[in-house]
Amino acid sequence: MTDNRDISGPPAAGDEVATLLGSLERQRATFAWKVGGLDEKGLSAKVGVSTITLGGLVKHLAFIEDFKFTTMLLGEDLVAPWDAVDWEHDAGWPWHSAADDSPEVLYALWHGAVARSRASIAQALAKGGLDVRIEYGYGDDPDEALSLRRLLVDIIEEYARHAGHADLIREAFDGVVGEDPPGAVYPYEPPA
């Protein structure tokens, strides 16, 4: 699940968009490194009594990417496989159903969701920058709708938390440790 780009992070003195997107891309790249290159055994590894697996993290974050940036931000319907899930009765579906997926399916699901998110973010930035309000998920009061800025902060937090989980699970599984992938190069290019 490697994503061979420079993950040096956001620019040292960039604007708000470059800082937020650079931070998000660094978190994505760190996560991809922590969960990448594993077989079924590695993706189903757990630590202690926790039910969290690396495969579950991959599928969960693929869902979060699609839900936040396709559905919430743009107001579009969920795409497959999320559109077929009975969320009311199985909110934890991404976590436990990952055990039924091959590494190739899980990695492709995450990469596809990230690609859709990047396109959605670029579209929203072109429409109105970081102040664009989400299209779905705010109830009846549009004034309560989150901005793209807030959505980006939320997903950076989500990745940071789950990259920490992945770090611990991966170290327990095969000893891989470190903050950044060795020799990583992840140049950040802001959307046009």
mmCIF file of C-alpha atoms in Angstrom:
data_model
loop_
_atom_site.group_PDB
_atom_site.id
_atom_site.type_symbol
_atom_site.label_atom_id
_atom_site.label_comp_id
_atom_site.label_asym_id
_atom_site.label_seq_id
_atom_site.Cartn_x
_atom_site.Cartn_y
_atom_site.Cartn_z
ATOM 1 C CA MET A 1 0.000 0.000 0.000
ATOM 2 C CA THR A 2 2.926 2.289 -0.577
ATOM 3 C CA ASP A 3 2.363 5.774 -1.849
ATOM 4 C CA ASN A 4 5.813 6.856 -2.998
ATOM 5 C CA ARG A 5 5.714 10.565 -2.448
ATOM 6 C CA ASP A 6 7.600 12.930 -0.143
ATOM 7 C CA ILE A 7 5.934 13.127 3.256
ATOM 8 C CA SER A 8 8.003 15.955 4.593
ATOM 9 C CA GLY A 9 4.693 17.457 5.608
ATOM 10 C CA PRO A 10 3.197 20.850 5.084
ATOM 11 C CA PRO A 11 5.361 23.746 3.934
ATOM 12 C CA ALA A 12 7.240 25.592 6.671
ATOM 13 C CA ALA A 13 5.484 28.871 5.928
ATOM 14 C CA GLY A 14 2.631 27.926 3.622
ATOM 15 C CA ASP A 15 -0.861 29.305 3.522
ATOM 16 C CA GLU A 16 -3.766 27.655 5.304
ATOM 17 C CA VAL A 17 -4.717 25.367 2.411
ATOM 18 C CA ALA A 18 -1.151 24.136 1.903
ATOM 19 C CA THR A 19 -0.723 23.602 5.644
ATOM 20 C CA LEU A 20 -3.942 21.626 6.071
ATOM 21 C CA LEU A 21 -3.553 19.531 2.921
ATOM 22 C CA GLY A 22 0.153 18.966 3.548
ATOM 23 C CA SER A 23 -0.669 17.740 7.056
ATOM 24 C CA LEU A 24 -3.384 15.442 5.737
ATOM 25 C CA GLU A 25 -1.107 13.997 3.043
ATOM 26 C CA ARG A 26 1.607 13.327 5.608
ATOM 27 C CA GLN A 27 -0.865 11.474 7.828
ATOM 28 C CA ARG A 28 -2.146 9.481 4.865
ATOM 29 C CA ALA A 29 1.386 8.539 3.830
ATOM 30 C CA THR A 30 2.375 7.545 7.357
ATOM 31 C CA PHE A 31 -0.748 5.416 7.668
ATOM 32 C CA ALA A 32 -0.127 3.805 4.257
ATOM 33 C CA TRP A 33 3.399 2.899 5.344
ATOM 34 C CA LYS A 34 2.247 1.421 8.652
ATOM 35 C CA VAL A 35 -0.369 -0.830 7.048
ATOM 36 C CA GLY A 36 1.328 -1.483 3.714
ATOM 37 C CA GLY A 37 2.865 -4.630 2.301
ATOM 38 C CA LEU A 38 1.017 -7.075 4.527
ATOM 39 C CA ASP A 39 -0.722 -10.350 3.813
ATOM 40 C CA GLU A 40 -3.989 -11.566 5.380
ATOM 41 C CA LYS A 41 -2.195 -12.565 8.573
ATOM 42 C CA GLY A 42 -0.623 -9.142 8.983
ATOM 43 C CA LEU A 43 -3.842 -7.279 8.243
ATOM 44 C CA SER A 44 -5.711 -9.342 10.837
ATOM 45 C CA ALA A 45 -3.088 -8.902 13.577
ATOM 46 C CA LYS A 46 -4.342 -7.511 16.902
ATOM 47 C CA VAL A 47 -2.752 -6.303 20.115
ATOM 48 C CA GLY A 48 -3.969 -7.593 23.470
ATOM 49 C CA VAL A 49 -7.731 -7.734 23.905
ATOM 50 C CA SER A 50 -8.384 -5.055 21.286
ATOM 51 C CA THR A 51 -10.493 -6.031 18.287
ATOM 52 C CA ILE A 52 -8.812 -3.412 16.081
ATOM 53 C CA THR A 53 -6.911 -4.901 13.137
ATOM 54 C CA LEU A 54 -4.792 -3.220 10.503
ATOM 55 C CA GLY A 55 -7.256 -4.392 7.851
ATOM 56 C CA GLY A 56 -10.112 -2.930 9.887
ATOM 57 C CA LEU A 57 -8.248 0.373 10.069
ATOM 58 C CA VAL A 58 -7.717 0.397 6.299
ATOM 59 C CA LYS A 59 -11.392 -0.260 5.582
ATOM 60 C CA HIS A 60 -12.590 2.167 8.270
ATOM 61 C CA LEU A 61 -10.448 5.007 6.918
ATOM 62 C CA ALA A 62 -11.545 4.234 3.359
ATOM 63 C CA PHE A 63 -15.128 4.660 4.565
ATOM 64 C CA ILE A 64 -14.309 7.862 6.465
ATOM 65 C CA GLU A 65 -12.638 9.327 3.346
ATOM 66 C CA ASP A 66 -15.683 8.551 1.198
ATOM 67 C CA PHE A 67 -18.246 9.614 3.780
ATOM 68 C CA LYS A 68 -16.572 12.896 4.753
ATOM 69 C CA PHE A 69 -15.539 14.113 1.311
ATOM 70 C CA THR A 70 -18.025 12.535 -1.093
ATOM 71 C CA THR A 71 -21.188 12.437 0.987
ATOM 72 C CA MET A 72 -20.795 15.163 3.611
ATOM 73 C CA LEU A 73 -18.800 17.673 1.565
ATOM 74 C CA LEU A 74 -20.419 17.239 -1.850
ATOM 75 C CA GLY A 75 -23.781 15.758 -0.848
ATOM 76 C CA GLU A 76 -23.344 12.765 -3.156
ATOM 77 C CA ASP A 77 -24.564 9.255 -2.387
ATOM 78 C CA LEU A 78 -22.189 6.738 -0.903
ATOM 79 C CA VAL A 79 -20.396 4.571 -3.440
ATOM 80 C CA ALA A 80 -19.870 0.801 -3.308
ATOM 81 C CA PRO A 81 -19.385 -1.002 -1.016
ATOM 82 C CA TRP A 82 -20.732 1.526 1.516
ATOM 83 C CA ASP A 83 -24.032 2.026 -0.310
ATOM 84 C CA ALA A 84 -25.114 -1.571 0.400
ATOM 85 C CA VAL A 85 -24.450 -1.515 4.163
ATOM 86 C CA ASP A 86 -27.298 -1.400 6.692
ATOM 87 C CA TRP A 87 -25.579 1.230 8.848
ATOM 88 C CA GLU A 88 -28.447 1.424 11.315
ATOM 89 C CA HIS A 89 -27.964 -2.220 12.289
ATOM 90 C CA ASP A 90 -24.230 -2.624 11.689
ATOM 91 C CA ALA A 91 -22.312 0.600 12.294
ATOM 92 C CA GLY A 92 -19.105 -1.397 12.810
ATOM 93 C CA TRP A 93 -19.282 -3.082 9.408
ATOM 94 C CA PRO A 94 -15.970 -1.723 8.048
ATOM 95 C CA TRP A 95 -14.140 -2.993 11.120
ATOM 96 C CA HIS A 96 -15.306 -6.591 11.133
ATOM 97 C CA SER A 97 -15.971 -7.135 7.411
ATOM 98 C CA ALA A 98 -12.326 -6.372 6.609
ATOM 99 C CA ALA A 99 -11.494 -9.930 7.684
ATOM 100 C CA ASP A 100 -13.387 -11.154 4.601
ATOM 101 C CA ASP A 101 -11.357 -9.006 2.179
ATOM 102 C CA SER A 102 -7.996 -9.752 0.590
ATOM 103 C CA PRO A 103 -5.147 -7.284 1.074
ATOM 104 C CA GLU A 104 -5.520 -6.260 -2.580
ATOM 105 C CA VAL A 105 -9.199 -5.428 -2.094
ATOM 106 C CA LEU A 106 -8.553 -3.468 1.105
ATOM 107 C CA TYR A 107 -5.660 -1.489 -0.349
ATOM 108 C CA ALA A 108 -7.605 -0.730 -3.551
ATOM 109 C CA LEU A 109 -10.603 0.388 -1.504
ATOM 110 C CA TRP A 110 -8.456 2.840 0.471
ATOM 111 C CA HIS A 111 -6.567 4.151 -2.571
ATOM 112 C CA GLY A 112 -9.844 4.671 -4.446
ATOM 113 C CA ALA A 113 -11.391 6.529 -1.525
ATOM 114 C CA VAL A 114 -8.331 8.767 -1.158
ATOM 115 C CA ALA A 115 -8.383 9.573 -4.885
ATOM 116 C CA ARG A 116 -12.081 10.494 -4.686
ATOM 117 C CA SER A 117 -11.394 12.624 -1.609
ATOM 118 C CA ARG A 118 -8.592 14.518 -3.305
ATOM 119 C CA ALA A 119 -10.896 15.268 -6.245
ATOM 120 C CA SER A 120 -13.744 16.328 -3.930
ATOM 121 C CA ILE A 121 -11.468 18.608 -1.926
ATOM 122 C CA ALA A 122 -10.104 20.217 -5.101
ATOM 123 C CA GLN A 123 -13.661 20.748 -6.347
ATOM 124 C CA ALA A 124 -14.731 22.362 -3.063
ATOM 125 C CA LEU A 125 -11.644 24.577 -2.920
ATOM 126 C CA ALA A 126 -12.332 25.784 -6.472
ATOM 127 C CA LYS A 127 -15.930 26.487 -5.505
ATOM 128 C CA GLY A 128 -15.215 28.610 -2.454
ATOM 129 C CA GLY A 129 -12.069 27.697 -0.581
ATOM 130 C CA LEU A 130 -11.926 26.473 2.985
ATOM 131 C CA ASP A 131 -15.133 28.288 3.908
ATOM 132 C CA VAL A 132 -17.288 26.026 1.697
ATOM 133 C CA ARG A 133 -19.949 24.406 3.880
ATOM 134 C CA ILE A 134 -20.754 20.714 3.783
ATOM 135 C CA GLU A 135 -23.833 19.582 1.889
ATOM 136 C CA TYR A 136 -24.964 16.793 4.231
ATOM 137 C CA GLY A 137 -25.022 15.971 7.926
ATOM 138 C CA TYR A 138 -25.930 19.210 9.651
ATOM 139 C CA GLY A 139 -29.621 18.734 10.352
ATOM 140 C CA ASP A 140 -32.094 21.460 9.544
ATOM 141 C CA ASP A 141 -29.875 24.481 10.191
ATOM 142 C CA PRO A 142 -27.429 25.323 7.372
ATOM 143 C CA ASP A 143 -25.631 27.683 9.768
ATOM 144 C CA GLU A 144 -24.543 24.586 11.692
ATOM 145 C CA ALA A 145 -22.922 23.025 8.618
ATOM 146 C CA LEU A 146 -19.227 22.380 8.997
ATOM 147 C CA SER A 147 -16.761 24.151 6.741
ATOM 148 C CA LEU A 148 -14.235 22.334 4.583
ATOM 149 C CA ARG A 149 -11.627 23.729 6.980
ATOM 150 C CA ARG A 150 -13.257 21.929 9.920
ATOM 151 C CA LEU A 151 -13.733 18.733 7.890
ATOM 152 C CA LEU A 152 -10.006 18.701 7.071
ATOM 153 C CA VAL A 153 -9.075 19.185 10.726
ATOM 154 C CA ASP A 154 -11.418 16.331 11.669
ATOM 155 C CA ILE A 155 -9.874 13.902 9.191
ATOM 156 C CA ILE A 156 -6.313 14.891 10.123
ATOM 157 C CA GLU A 157 -7.239 14.042 13.716
ATOM 158 C CA GLU A 158 -8.828 10.756 12.572
ATOM 159 C CA TYR A 159 -5.680 9.753 10.687
ATOM 160 C CA ALA A 160 -3.366 10.772 13.529
ATOM 161 C CA ARG A 161 -5.328 8.649 16.002
ATOM 162 C CA HIS A 162 -5.469 5.620 13.724
ATOM 163 C CA ALA A 163 -1.852 5.950 12.571
ATOM 164 C CA GLY A 164 -1.015 5.591 16.270
ATOM 165 C CA HIS A 165 -3.103 2.434 16.483
ATOM 166 C CA ALA A 166 -1.453 1.105 13.317
ATOM 167 C CA ASP A 167 1.992 1.935 14.693
ATOM 168 C CA LEU A 168 1.433 -0.167 17.817
ATOM 169 C CA ILE A 169 -0.172 -3.086 15.989
ATOM 170 C CA ARG A 170 2.504 -3.147 13.283
ATOM 171 C CA GLU A 171 5.331 -3.042 15.821
ATOM 172 C CA ALA A 172 3.762 -5.915 17.761
ATOM 173 C CA PHE A 173 3.272 -7.900 14.544
ATOM 174 C CA ASP A 174 6.633 -7.598 12.799
ATOM 175 C CA GLY A 175 8.706 -4.977 14.599
ATOM 176 C CA VAL A 176 8.327 -2.155 12.054
ATOM 177 C CA VAL A 177 8.807 1.141 13.885
ATOM 178 C CA GLY A 178 9.463 4.755 13.025
ATOM 179 C CA GLU A 179 7.705 8.027 12.386
ATOM 180 C CA ASP A 180 8.150 8.248 8.618
ATOM 181 C CA PRO A 181 8.735 5.702 5.879
ATOM 182 C CA PRO A 182 12.431 5.250 5.097
ATOM 183 C CA GLY A 183 13.481 7.497 2.219
ATOM 184 C CA ALA A 184 9.976 8.835 1.741
ATOM 185 C CA VAL A 185 9.430 11.530 -0.817
ATOM 186 C CA TYR A 186 5.888 12.916 -0.855
ATOM 187 C CA PRO A 187 5.732 16.305 -2.599
ATOM 188 C CA TYR A 188 2.618 18.222 -1.810
ATOM 189 C CA GLU A 189 1.029 20.108 -4.665
ATOM 190 C CA PRO A 190 -1.965 22.278 -3.814
ATOM 191 C CA PRO A 191 -4.997 21.871 -6.052
ATOM 192 C CA ALA A 192 -5.134 24.336 -8.932
#
